[in-house]
Amino acid sequence: ALSNRDGRWGLHIWPRGEHMLMALSNRDGSFTGTIYLDNEGPEESFAAFSDTPEGREKCTAWCQKHYADTLPFIGGVDKMVNQIVTNPTGILGTVRTATWAVKAKVIMIGDSSHAIVPFFGQGCNSGFEDTLWLSKLLDEHCCENGRCSPAKGTEQAFVRCFEALEAERKPNAEAIADMALENFVEMRDKTGDLRFQALKRVENKLENLFPDKIRSRYAMVCYGGEGNVSYANTKRIGIVQWDILEELCADMKDEEALAKAQDTFDVKRAEELLESRLIPLQRELKIDLSTVKH
């Protein structure tokens, strides 16, 4: 078994507001680091950090200003600068498609209709969910006993199948696209904010106290799916949950209060808010949190 006490096998983030460094562990205990930064801009961007004396000078100043604490792990500023100015720059983007289905002729699924940024790790899984639903709906509309039926597999049957798939999956694809972008902002900016950290600790404690009433949005996204814990429902539930956390921590103004948030928030009031605001929505959406397991 691998021990993670020294963080060797974890994910590490250096949030800096407008940019961040992420390090993901490799099997040999080393790390692959990625800088997330604007492509364009006169001073702090990949375009500004060109492989020229001026670009290297700008990049050196930027690394020393924002990531001085990481330089010893990378091998010094020169090594970091050299990797930034010479390594290829990737592209991140979101694909949103107005129409997935064209009569009985074409149905687009996966990245062709809803590619997303990787900050929830759900792009591949979302595509798999498309194929699962396509299989279910083909069985329902076009098959008998699990086999394609000439009698049922008419043009109109395929039209209904494709339309049903778009109706089922498009709201979920839109939801995970939105949440992946929101998670990028969390990782880049909010993870370094004391109030955000306090709210997450309170959320974690509530999860442990009332696992049948609240699960974090992360847990629902990554370990849900069954029990109607879909991406779209998770997004709706997550908004209400965050409002409850904000209310529970509203009076915690200074650093000392925020540091003790998980020990000082009103547990009784928290349960009341869960019962009055969250549980009714869960019932409306027919959500079963017992299916969220990890």
Short mmCIF file of N, CA and C in Angstrom, two decimals, residues 29-112:
data_model
loop_
_atom_site.label_atom_id
_atom_site.label_comp_id
_atom_site.label_asym_id
_atom_site.label_seq_id
_atom_site.Cartn_x
_atom_site.Cartn_y
_atom_site.Cartn_z
N GLY A 29 6.41 8.28 -8.01
CA GLY A 29 6.53 9.26 -6.92
C GLY A 29 6.93 10.64 -7.37
N SER A 30 7.26 10.79 -8.66
CA SER A 30 7.53 12.13 -9.20
C SER A 30 6.20 12.81 -9.53
N PHE A 31 6.27 14.03 -10.04
CA PHE A 31 5.06 14.78 -10.35
C PHE A 31 5.13 15.38 -11.75
N THR A 32 3.97 15.47 -12.37
CA THR A 32 3.82 16.23 -13.61
C THR A 32 3.10 17.53 -13.28
N GLY A 33 3.75 18.64 -13.56
CA GLY A 33 3.17 19.94 -13.24
C GLY A 33 2.57 20.61 -14.47
N THR A 34 1.49 21.34 -14.26
CA THR A 34 0.83 22.08 -15.34
C THR A 34 0.53 23.49 -14.86
N ILE A 35 0.91 24.47 -15.67
CA ILE A 35 0.56 25.87 -15.41
C ILE A 35 -0.70 26.20 -16.17
N TYR A 36 -1.69 26.75 -15.48
CA TYR A 36 -2.91 27.25 -16.12
C TYR A 36 -2.86 28.77 -16.10
N LEU A 37 -2.76 29.35 -17.29
CA LEU A 37 -2.49 30.78 -17.43
C LEU A 37 -3.12 31.26 -18.73
N ASP A 38 -3.44 32.54 -18.79
CA ASP A 38 -4.00 33.11 -20.03
C ASP A 38 -3.05 32.89 -21.20
N ASN A 39 -3.61 32.61 -22.37
CA ASN A 39 -2.78 32.46 -23.57
C ASN A 39 -2.23 33.80 -24.04
N GLU A 40 -3.07 34.83 -23.98
CA GLU A 40 -2.69 36.13 -24.52
C GLU A 40 -2.61 37.18 -23.42
N GLY A 41 -1.78 38.21 -23.63
CA GLY A 41 -1.62 39.29 -22.67
C GLY A 41 -0.22 39.84 -22.75
N PRO A 42 -0.04 41.12 -22.44
CA PRO A 42 1.27 41.75 -22.63
C PRO A 42 2.32 41.35 -21.60
N GLU A 43 1.91 40.98 -20.38
CA GLU A 43 2.89 40.75 -19.31
C GLU A 43 2.88 39.34 -18.77
N GLU A 44 1.71 38.88 -18.27
CA GLU A 44 1.63 37.57 -17.63
C GLU A 44 0.75 36.65 -18.46
N SER A 45 1.34 36.03 -19.48
CA SER A 45 0.63 35.13 -20.37
C SER A 45 1.64 34.25 -21.08
N PHE A 46 1.15 33.17 -21.68
CA PHE A 46 2.05 32.31 -22.44
C PHE A 46 2.64 33.05 -23.64
N ALA A 47 1.84 33.95 -24.22
CA ALA A 47 2.35 34.72 -25.36
C ALA A 47 3.51 35.62 -24.93
N ALA A 48 3.40 36.20 -23.73
CA ALA A 48 4.46 37.09 -23.23
C ALA A 48 5.71 36.31 -22.86
N PHE A 49 5.54 35.04 -22.47
CA PHE A 49 6.68 34.22 -22.05
C PHE A 49 7.25 33.46 -23.26
N SER A 50 7.70 34.20 -24.23
CA SER A 50 8.26 33.60 -25.44
C SER A 50 9.70 33.16 -25.18
N ASP A 51 10.20 32.33 -26.08
CA ASP A 51 11.57 31.84 -25.96
C ASP A 51 12.55 32.85 -26.55
N THR A 52 12.56 34.03 -25.93
CA THR A 52 13.44 35.14 -26.30
C THR A 52 14.02 35.69 -25.01
N PRO A 53 15.10 36.48 -25.09
CA PRO A 53 15.65 37.07 -23.86
C PRO A 53 14.59 37.86 -23.08
N GLU A 54 13.76 38.64 -23.79
CA GLU A 54 12.72 39.43 -23.11
C GLU A 54 11.67 38.52 -22.49
N GLY A 55 11.24 37.48 -23.25
CA GLY A 55 10.23 36.56 -22.74
C GLY A 55 10.73 35.78 -21.53
N ARG A 56 11.98 35.34 -21.59
CA ARG A 56 12.55 34.60 -20.46
C ARG A 56 12.70 35.50 -19.23
N GLU A 57 13.01 36.76 -19.46
CA GLU A 57 13.13 37.70 -18.33
C GLU A 57 11.78 37.90 -17.66
N LYS A 58 10.73 38.07 -18.47
CA LYS A 58 9.38 38.22 -17.90
C LYS A 58 8.96 36.96 -17.15
N CYS A 59 9.26 35.81 -17.74
CA CYS A 59 8.87 34.55 -17.12
C CYS A 59 9.63 34.33 -15.81
N THR A 60 10.91 34.68 -15.77
CA THR A 60 11.70 34.54 -14.55
C THR A 60 11.12 35.38 -13.42
N ALA A 61 10.79 36.63 -13.72
CA ALA A 61 10.21 37.52 -12.71
C ALA A 61 8.88 36.98 -12.21
N TRP A 62 8.09 36.44 -13.14
CA TRP A 62 6.77 35.89 -12.79
C TRP A 62 6.91 34.66 -11.90
N CYS A 63 7.80 33.77 -12.24
CA CYS A 63 8.01 32.56 -11.43
C CYS A 63 8.48 32.92 -10.02
N GLN A 64 9.39 33.87 -9.93
CA GLN A 64 9.92 34.27 -8.62
C GLN A 64 8.86 35.00 -7.79
N LYS A 65 8.00 35.73 -8.46
CA LYS A 65 6.95 36.48 -7.77
C LYS A 65 5.85 35.56 -7.24
N HIS A 66 5.41 34.61 -8.06
CA HIS A 66 4.22 33.84 -7.72
C HIS A 66 4.50 32.41 -7.25
N TYR A 67 5.63 31.84 -7.65
CA TYR A 67 5.85 30.41 -7.37
C TYR A 67 7.22 30.14 -6.76
N ALA A 68 7.71 31.10 -5.98
CA ALA A 68 9.03 30.93 -5.36
C ALA A 68 9.10 29.68 -4.49
N ASP A 69 7.97 29.34 -3.83
CA ASP A 69 7.99 28.18 -2.93
C ASP A 69 8.02 26.85 -3.68
N THR A 70 7.76 26.87 -4.98
CA THR A 70 7.79 25.62 -5.75
C THR A 70 9.13 25.39 -6.43
N LEU A 71 9.93 26.43 -6.56
CA LEU A 71 11.17 26.33 -7.33
C LEU A 71 12.12 25.23 -6.84
N PRO A 72 12.28 25.03 -5.53
CA PRO A 72 13.17 23.95 -5.08
C PRO A 72 12.71 22.56 -5.54
N PHE A 73 11.38 22.38 -5.69
CA PHE A 73 10.87 21.07 -6.12
C PHE A 73 11.08 20.84 -7.61
N ILE A 74 11.22 21.93 -8.36
CA ILE A 74 11.33 21.84 -9.81
C ILE A 74 12.79 21.78 -10.27
N GLY A 75 13.68 22.27 -9.42
CA GLY A 75 15.09 22.28 -9.77
C GLY A 75 15.64 23.67 -10.02
N GLY A 76 14.90 24.68 -9.54
CA GLY A 76 15.37 26.05 -9.67
C GLY A 76 14.62 26.83 -10.73
N VAL A 77 14.77 28.15 -10.68
CA VAL A 77 13.99 29.02 -11.57
C VAL A 77 14.36 28.82 -13.03
N ASP A 78 15.62 28.59 -13.33
CA ASP A 78 16.02 28.44 -14.74
C ASP A 78 15.34 27.22 -15.37
N LYS A 79 15.26 26.15 -14.61
CA LYS A 79 14.63 24.94 -15.14
C LYS A 79 13.13 25.17 -15.36
N MET A 80 12.49 25.87 -14.42
CA MET A 80 11.06 26.14 -14.57
C MET A 80 10.81 27.03 -15.77
N VAL A 81 11.61 28.09 -15.90
CA VAL A 81 11.44 29.01 -17.03
C VAL A 81 11.65 28.29 -18.34
N ASN A 82 12.67 27.45 -18.42
CA ASN A 82 12.96 26.75 -19.66
C ASN A 82 11.80 25.86 -20.08
N GLN A 83 11.18 25.19 -19.11
CA GLN A 83 10.03 24.34 -19.44
C GLN A 83 8.84 25.17 -19.90
N ILE A 84 8.60 26.30 -19.27
CA ILE A 84 7.45 27.13 -19.64
C ILE A 84 7.61 27.70 -21.05
N VAL A 85 8.80 28.19 -21.38
CA VAL A 85 8.97 28.88 -22.67
C VAL A 85 9.18 27.91 -23.83
N THR A 86 9.55 26.66 -23.55
CA THR A 86 9.82 25.72 -24.66
C THR A 86 8.79 24.62 -24.81
N ASN A 87 8.09 24.27 -23.74
CA ASN A 87 7.09 23.20 -23.84
C ASN A 87 5.87 23.68 -24.62
N PRO A 88 5.17 22.78 -25.30
CA PRO A 88 3.97 23.19 -26.04
C PRO A 88 2.86 23.65 -25.10
N THR A 89 2.05 24.56 -25.59
CA THR A 89 0.91 25.08 -24.83
C THR A 89 -0.35 24.36 -25.27
N GLY A 90 -1.07 23.80 -24.32
CA GLY A 90 -2.31 23.09 -24.64
C GLY A 90 -3.48 24.03 -24.79
N ILE A 91 -4.59 23.48 -25.21
CA ILE A 91 -5.82 24.25 -25.41
C ILE A 91 -6.93 23.60 -24.60
N LEU A 92 -7.65 24.40 -23.83
CA LEU A 92 -8.82 23.94 -23.10
C LEU A 92 -10.05 24.64 -23.66
N GLY A 93 -11.15 23.93 -23.74
CA GLY A 93 -12.36 24.56 -24.27
C GLY A 93 -13.59 23.76 -23.93
N THR A 94 -14.73 24.39 -24.12
CA THR A 94 -16.02 23.77 -23.89
C THR A 94 -16.80 23.77 -25.20
N VAL A 95 -17.36 22.63 -25.55
CA VAL A 95 -18.20 22.52 -26.74
C VAL A 95 -19.66 22.45 -26.29
N ARG A 96 -20.48 23.35 -26.79
CA ARG A 96 -21.92 23.34 -26.52
C ARG A 96 -22.63 23.27 -27.87
N THR A 97 -23.46 22.27 -28.04
CA THR A 97 -24.12 22.03 -29.31
C THR A 97 -25.62 22.22 -29.15
N ALA A 98 -26.21 23.08 -29.99
CA ALA A 98 -27.63 23.39 -29.86
C ALA A 98 -28.49 22.17 -30.17
N THR A 99 -28.13 21.41 -31.19
CA THR A 99 -28.92 20.26 -31.61
C THR A 99 -28.04 19.03 -31.71
N TRP A 100 -28.41 17.97 -31.03
CA TRP A 100 -27.65 16.73 -31.07
C TRP A 100 -28.20 15.78 -32.14
N ALA A 101 -29.52 15.78 -32.31
CA ALA A 101 -30.17 14.78 -33.16
C ALA A 101 -30.70 15.42 -34.43
N VAL A 102 -30.48 14.75 -35.56
CA VAL A 102 -31.05 15.16 -36.85
C VAL A 102 -31.92 14.01 -37.35
N LYS A 103 -33.22 14.16 -37.12
CA LYS A 103 -34.21 13.16 -37.52
C LYS A 103 -33.73 11.76 -37.09
N ALA A 104 -33.76 10.80 -38.03
CA ALA A 104 -33.28 9.45 -37.70
C ALA A 104 -31.91 9.19 -38.27
N LYS A 105 -31.25 10.26 -38.72
CA LYS A 105 -30.00 10.10 -39.47
C LYS A 105 -28.76 10.18 -38.59
N VAL A 106 -28.73 11.16 -37.67
CA VAL A 106 -27.50 11.41 -36.91
C VAL A 106 -27.85 11.71 -35.46
N ILE A 107 -27.06 11.14 -34.56
CA ILE A 107 -27.10 11.55 -33.16
C ILE A 107 -25.66 11.76 -32.70
N MET A 108 -25.37 12.92 -32.16
CA MET A 108 -24.02 13.21 -31.66
C MET A 108 -23.98 12.98 -30.16
N ILE A 109 -22.94 12.29 -29.70
CA ILE A 109 -22.75 12.06 -28.27
C ILE A 109 -21.30 12.31 -27.92
N GLY A 110 -21.00 12.32 -26.62
CA GLY A 110 -19.62 12.50 -26.16
C GLY A 110 -19.06 13.86 -26.54
N ASP A 111 -17.75 13.91 -26.78
CA ASP A 111 -17.08 15.18 -27.04
C ASP A 111 -17.59 15.87 -28.30
N SER A 112 -18.17 15.13 -29.23
CA SER A 112 -18.66 15.76 -30.46
C SER A 112 -19.76 16.76 -30.16
#
